[in-house]
Every structure is written in structure tokens, then in C-alpha cells.
PDB file of C-alpha atoms and ligand atoms in Angstrom:
ATOM      1  CA  MET H   4      39.649 -72.743  37.597  1.00 93.00           C
ATOM      2  CA  THR H   5      39.168 -74.297  41.029  1.00 97.00           C
ATOM      3  CA  ASP H   6      36.738 -72.924  43.590  1.00 97.00           C
ATOM      4  CA  GLY H   7      39.756 -71.960  45.711  1.00 97.00           C
ATOM      5  CA  GLU H   8      41.219 -69.926  42.865  1.00 98.00           C
ATOM      6  CA  LEU H   9      37.843 -68.295  42.278  1.00 98.00           C
ATOM      7  CA  HIS H  10      37.694 -67.299  45.936  1.00 98.00           C
ATOM      8  CA  GLU H  11      41.208 -65.816  45.653  1.00 98.00           C
ATOM      9  CA  ARG H  12      39.947 -63.692  42.758  1.00 98.00           C
ATOM     10  CA  ALA H  13      37.097 -62.464  44.967  1.00 98.00           C
ATOM     11  CA  GLN H  14      39.545 -61.591  47.738  1.00 98.00           C
ATOM     12  CA  ALA H  15      41.750 -59.631  45.348  1.00 98.00           C
ATOM     13  CA  ALA H  16      38.724 -57.791  43.951  1.00 98.00           C
ATOM     14  CA  ALA H  17      37.604 -56.750  47.454  1.00 98.00           C
ATOM     15  CA  ALA H  18      40.530 -54.298  47.546  1.00 98.00           C
ATOM     16  CA  ARG H  19      38.673 -52.221  44.960  1.00 98.00           C
ATOM     17  CA  ALA H  20      35.420 -51.982  46.953  1.00 98.00           C
ATOM     18  CA  TYR H  21      33.969 -48.537  47.532  1.00 99.00           C
ATOM     19  CA  ALA H  22      32.717 -48.845  51.114  1.00 98.00           C
ATOM     20  CA  PRO H  23      33.411 -45.569  52.931  1.00 98.00           C
ATOM     21  CA  TYR H  24      30.295 -45.848  55.121  1.00 98.00           C
ATOM     22  CA  SER H  25      30.470 -49.412  56.418  1.00 98.00           C
ATOM     23  CA  ASN H  26      34.220 -49.929  55.934  1.00 98.00           C
ATOM     24  CA  PHE H  27      33.203 -53.477  55.030  1.00 98.00           C
ATOM     25  CA  SER H  28      34.740 -54.388  51.682  1.00 98.00           C
ATOM     26  CA  VAL H  29      33.267 -57.298  49.754  1.00 98.00           C
ATOM     27  CA  GLY H  30      34.551 -58.938  46.581  1.00 98.00           C
ATOM     28  CA  ALA H  31      32.825 -61.414  44.282  1.00 98.00           C
ATOM     29  CA  ALA H  32      34.109 -63.499  41.382  1.00 98.00           C
ATOM     30  CA  LEU H  33      31.562 -65.065  39.047  1.00 98.00           C
ATOM     31  CA  LEU H  34      32.617 -67.958  36.808  1.00 98.00           C
ATOM     32  CA  ASP H  35      30.622 -68.365  33.630  1.00 97.00           C
ATOM     33  CA  ARG H  36      30.437 -71.506  31.529  1.00 97.00           C
ATOM     34  CA  ASP H  37      32.894 -70.096  28.989  1.00 96.00           C
ATOM     35  CA  GLY H  38      35.515 -69.880  31.722  1.00 97.00           C
ATOM     36  CA  ARG H  39      35.297 -66.115  31.933  1.00 98.00           C
ATOM     37  CA  VAL H  40      35.429 -64.555  35.381  1.00 98.00           C
ATOM     38  CA  TRP H  41      33.434 -61.452  36.209  1.00 98.00           C
ATOM     39  CA  GLU H  42      34.540 -59.602  39.300  1.00 98.00           C
ATOM     40  CA  GLY H  43      32.380 -57.294  41.363  1.00 98.00           C
ATOM     41  CA  VAL H  44      32.683 -55.236  44.524  1.00 99.00           C
ATOM     42  CA  ASN H  45      30.252 -53.451  46.798  1.00 98.00           C
ATOM     43  CA  VAL H  46      29.704 -49.833  45.827  1.00 98.00           C
ATOM     44  CA  GLU H  47      28.125 -47.734  48.575  1.00 98.00           C
ATOM     45  CA  ASN H  48      26.354 -44.406  48.470  1.00 98.00           C
ATOM     46  CA  ALA H  49      25.656 -41.595  50.950  1.00 98.00           C
ATOM     47  CA  ALA H  50      21.972 -42.492  50.483  1.00 98.00           C
ATOM     48  CA  TYR H  51      22.616 -45.868  52.118  1.00 98.00           C
ATOM     49  CA  PRO H  52      19.921 -48.063  50.482  1.00 97.00           C
ATOM     50  CA  LEU H  53      21.263 -47.170  47.049  1.00 98.00           C
ATOM     51  CA  GLY H  54      24.481 -49.089  47.576  1.00 98.00           C
ATOM     52  CA  ILE H  55      24.991 -52.282  45.594  1.00 98.00           C
ATOM     53  CA  CYS H  56      26.416 -55.584  46.816  1.00 98.00           C
ATOM     54  CA  ALA H  57      29.438 -57.229  45.223  1.00 98.00           C
ATOM     55  CA  GLU H  58      27.462 -60.222  43.923  1.00 98.00           C
ATOM     56  CA  ARG H  59      24.905 -58.078  42.158  1.00 98.00           C
ATOM     57  CA  ALA H  60      27.647 -55.868  40.723  1.00 98.00           C
ATOM     58  CA  ALA H  61      29.321 -58.965  39.218  1.00 98.00           C
ATOM     59  CA  ILE H  62      26.085 -60.386  37.788  1.00 98.00           C
ATOM     60  CA  GLY H  63      25.129 -56.951  36.473  1.00 98.00           C
ATOM     61  CA  ARG H  64      28.424 -56.723  34.609  1.00 98.00           C
ATOM     62  CA  ALA H  65      28.005 -60.136  32.992  1.00 98.00           C
ATOM     63  CA  VAL H  66      24.472 -59.302  31.874  1.00 98.00           C
ATOM     64  CA  SER H  67      25.389 -55.795  30.671  1.00 98.00           C
ATOM     65  CA  GLU H  68      28.625 -56.612  28.882  1.00 98.00           C
ATOM     66  CA  ALA H  69      27.984 -60.102  27.511  1.00 98.00           C
ATOM     67  CA  GLY H  70      24.227 -60.674  27.632  1.00 98.00           C
ATOM     68  CA  ARG H  71      24.572 -63.509  30.132  1.00 98.00           C
ATOM     69  CA  ARG H  72      21.368 -65.096  31.388  1.00 98.00           C
ATOM     70  CA  PRO H  73      20.180 -67.512  34.102  1.00 98.00           C
ATOM     71  CA  GLY H  74      21.959 -70.855  33.671  1.00 98.00           C
ATOM     72  CA  ASP H  75      25.066 -69.294  32.114  1.00 98.00           C
ATOM     73  CA  PHE H  76      27.063 -69.421  35.346  1.00 98.00           C
ATOM     74  CA  GLU H  77      28.864 -72.211  37.098  1.00 98.00           C
ATOM     75  CA  ALA H  78      29.871 -70.700  40.411  1.00 98.00           C
ATOM     76  CA  ILE H  79      30.338 -67.509  42.368  1.00 98.00           C
ATOM     77  CA  ALA H  80      32.839 -66.850  45.147  1.00 98.00           C
ATOM     78  CA  ILE H  81      32.174 -64.137  47.710  1.00 98.00           C
ATOM     79  CA  THR H  82      34.271 -62.833  50.582  1.00 98.00           C
ATOM     80  CA  ALA H  83      31.224 -62.628  52.870  1.00 98.00           C
ATOM     81  CA  SER H  84      28.041 -64.543  53.523  1.00 98.00           C
ATOM     82  CA  PRO H  85      25.558 -63.388  50.856  1.00 98.00           C
ATOM     83  CA  CYS H  86      22.736 -61.162  52.095  1.00 98.00           C
ATOM     84  CA  GLY H  87      19.094 -62.163  51.683  1.00 97.00           C
ATOM     85  CA  GLY H  88      18.551 -60.040  48.590  1.00 97.00           C
ATOM     86  CA  CYS H  89      21.638 -61.443  46.878  1.00 98.00           C
ATOM     87  CA  ARG H  90      20.474 -64.976  47.672  1.00 98.00           C
ATOM     88  CA  GLN H  91      17.354 -64.251  45.643  1.00 97.00           C
ATOM     89  CA  TRP H  92      19.581 -63.170  42.738  1.00 98.00           C
ATOM     90  CA  LEU H  93      21.730 -66.299  43.034  1.00 98.00           C
ATOM     91  CA  VAL H  94      18.613 -68.470  42.820  1.00 97.00           C
ATOM     92  CA  GLU H  95      17.270 -66.497  39.846  1.00 97.00           C
ATOM     93  CA  PHE H  96      20.531 -66.891  37.893  1.00 98.00           C
ATOM     94  CA  ARG H  97      20.691 -70.621  38.747  1.00 97.00           C
ATOM     95  CA  LEU H  98      24.236 -70.740  40.025  1.00 97.00           C
ATOM     96  CA  GLU H  99      25.479 -74.282  40.619  1.00 97.00           C
ATOM     97  CA  ARG H 100      27.719 -73.424  43.549  1.00 98.00           C
ATOM     98  CA  VAL H 101      28.064 -70.498  45.920  1.00 98.00           C
ATOM     99  CA  VAL H 102      31.484 -70.424  47.604  1.00 98.00           C
ATOM    100  CA  TYR H 103      31.783 -67.911  50.412  1.00 98.00           C
ATOM    101  CA  THR H 104      33.498 -66.980  53.629  1.00 97.00           C
ATOM    102  CA  ASP H 105      30.965 -67.767  56.339  1.00 97.00           C
ATOM    103  CA  ASN H 106      30.460 -65.946  59.617  1.00 96.00           C
ATOM    104  CA  HIS H 107      33.109 -68.143  61.255  1.00 97.00           C
ATOM    105  CA  GLY H 108      35.741 -67.315  58.635  1.00 97.00           C
ATOM    106  CA  ARG H 109      35.441 -70.699  56.903  1.00 98.00           C
ATOM    107  CA  ILE H 110      35.190 -71.036  53.140  1.00 98.00           C
ATOM    108  CA  VAL H 111      32.042 -73.088  52.501  1.00 98.00           C
ATOM    109  CA  THR H 112      30.100 -74.177  49.416  1.00 98.00           C
ATOM    110  CA  HIS H 113      26.337 -74.402  49.045  1.00 98.00           C
ATOM    111  CA  ALA H 114      23.755 -74.620  46.300  1.00 97.00           C
ATOM    112  CA  PRO H 115      21.537 -71.511  46.053  1.00 96.00           C
ATOM    113  CA  ASP H 116      18.483 -73.594  47.041  1.00 95.00           C
ATOM    114  CA  GLU H 117      20.163 -74.446  50.323  1.00 97.00           C
ATOM    115  CA  LEU H 118      20.753 -70.758  51.014  1.00 97.00           C
ATOM    116  CA  LEU H 119      17.178 -69.770  50.204  1.00 97.00           C
ATOM    117  CA  PRO H 120      14.703 -72.648  50.393  1.00 95.00           C
ATOM    118  CA  ASP H 121      11.186 -72.480  48.965  1.00 92.00           C
ATOM    119  CA  THR H 122      12.146 -69.458  46.924  1.00 90.00           C
ATOM    120  CA  PHE H 123       9.687 -66.925  45.587  1.00 88.00           C
ATOM    121  CA  VAL H 124       8.970 -67.497  41.902  1.00 85.00           C
ATOM    122  CA  LEU H 125       6.896 -65.358  39.549  1.00 88.00           C
TER     123      LEU H 125
HETATM  124  N1  THU L   9      27.505 -56.603  51.141  1.00 87.16           N
HETATM  125  C1  THU L   9      27.815 -57.203  49.946  1.00 87.16           C
HETATM  126  O1  THU L   9      28.480 -56.606  49.082  1.00 87.16           O
HETATM  127  N2  THU L   9      27.363 -58.463  49.718  1.00 87.16           N
HETATM  128  C2  THU L   9      26.614 -59.181  50.626  1.00 87.16           C
HETATM  129  O2  THU L   9      26.016 -60.171  50.285  1.00 87.16           O
HETATM  130  C3  THU L   9      26.587 -58.719  52.018  1.00 87.16           C
HETATM  131  C4  THU L   9      26.699 -57.233  52.165  1.00 87.16           C
HETATM  132  C5  THU L   9      27.966 -55.224  51.361  1.00 87.16           C
HETATM  133  C6  THU L   9      26.850 -54.221  51.331  1.00 87.16           C
HETATM  134  C7  THU L   9      27.459 -53.092  52.126  1.00 87.16           C
HETATM  135  O3  THU L   9      28.208 -52.256  51.252  1.00 87.16           O
HETATM  136  C8  THU L   9      28.407 -53.768  53.089  1.00 87.16           C
HETATM  137  O4  THU L   9      28.569 -55.104  52.623  1.00 87.16           O
HETATM  138  C9  THU L   9      27.928 -53.787  54.518  1.00 87.16           C
HETATM  139  O5  THU L   9      26.638 -54.279  54.591  1.00 87.16           O
END
């Protein structure tokens, strides 16, 4: 699967977002090393901070359903620029490439370290 195809999967997934408060739908498509694609969408809540981002929904699925771990993923495509918290997750799970629609509408690719330099480690 090409990065372009992965981004198309993220765009298709965004239609399933539950975002009644922001009206900002986000889709993510996470490619694991077995070739499997895990899709995720943002799921909001009336108690706003409890909402979950599309990237974390996708990673949560892969961990929950298949026991995936850091290093098991090749790339993730996102229909928006990843938020700060999600960048921390992308570093933790050691994604090779993060493909996303930037704030100018361009599809760009970065390594997680470029998106969050000098990352917190425990
Ligand atoms: N959102 C994501 O799903 N991923 C990001 O990385 C950026 C923000 C969602 C959260 C919220 O439901 C909506 O976009 C507006 O912030």
C-alpha cells in the first residue's frame, strides 16, 4: 500500500467520525508491518476533554484487537495535523512515517521525531 492509498483510507474513515461538538471530522489509517490497516476516527463527548482523537482510536484498536506494540507499525495517515498529545503517542509507538494533511491543505510526510523533538521518555 502506498502512502497515498493510506491517506485515502484515512479520508474515507473520516466520514464515520463522531464530532457533533466541533464539527471537525478526522480520520486515521494505521499500517502495520503485516500489511493490515487499522482505521480510527475522532469520537467526541459532551464532557469535551473525554473525546478521543482519530490517531489514538486507531492505535487503541490495534493494541486491543491484535496486541500490537511499539515498532509494529510502518506508517499512519491522518486527515489533519496531529495534536501535541497524539505526537507523543506516535513517538511512543515508533512509527516510521506520519503522513498528514497540514494546515495549508498539503499532504506531507514526517518522522515522529521531527514532529516532537527531544521527546519525554520515562
Ligand atoms: N483531532 C483528532 O482527531 N486528531 C488530531 O490530532 C487533532 C484533533 C480531533 C479532536 C476533536 O474531536 C476535533 O479534532 C477538534 O479538535
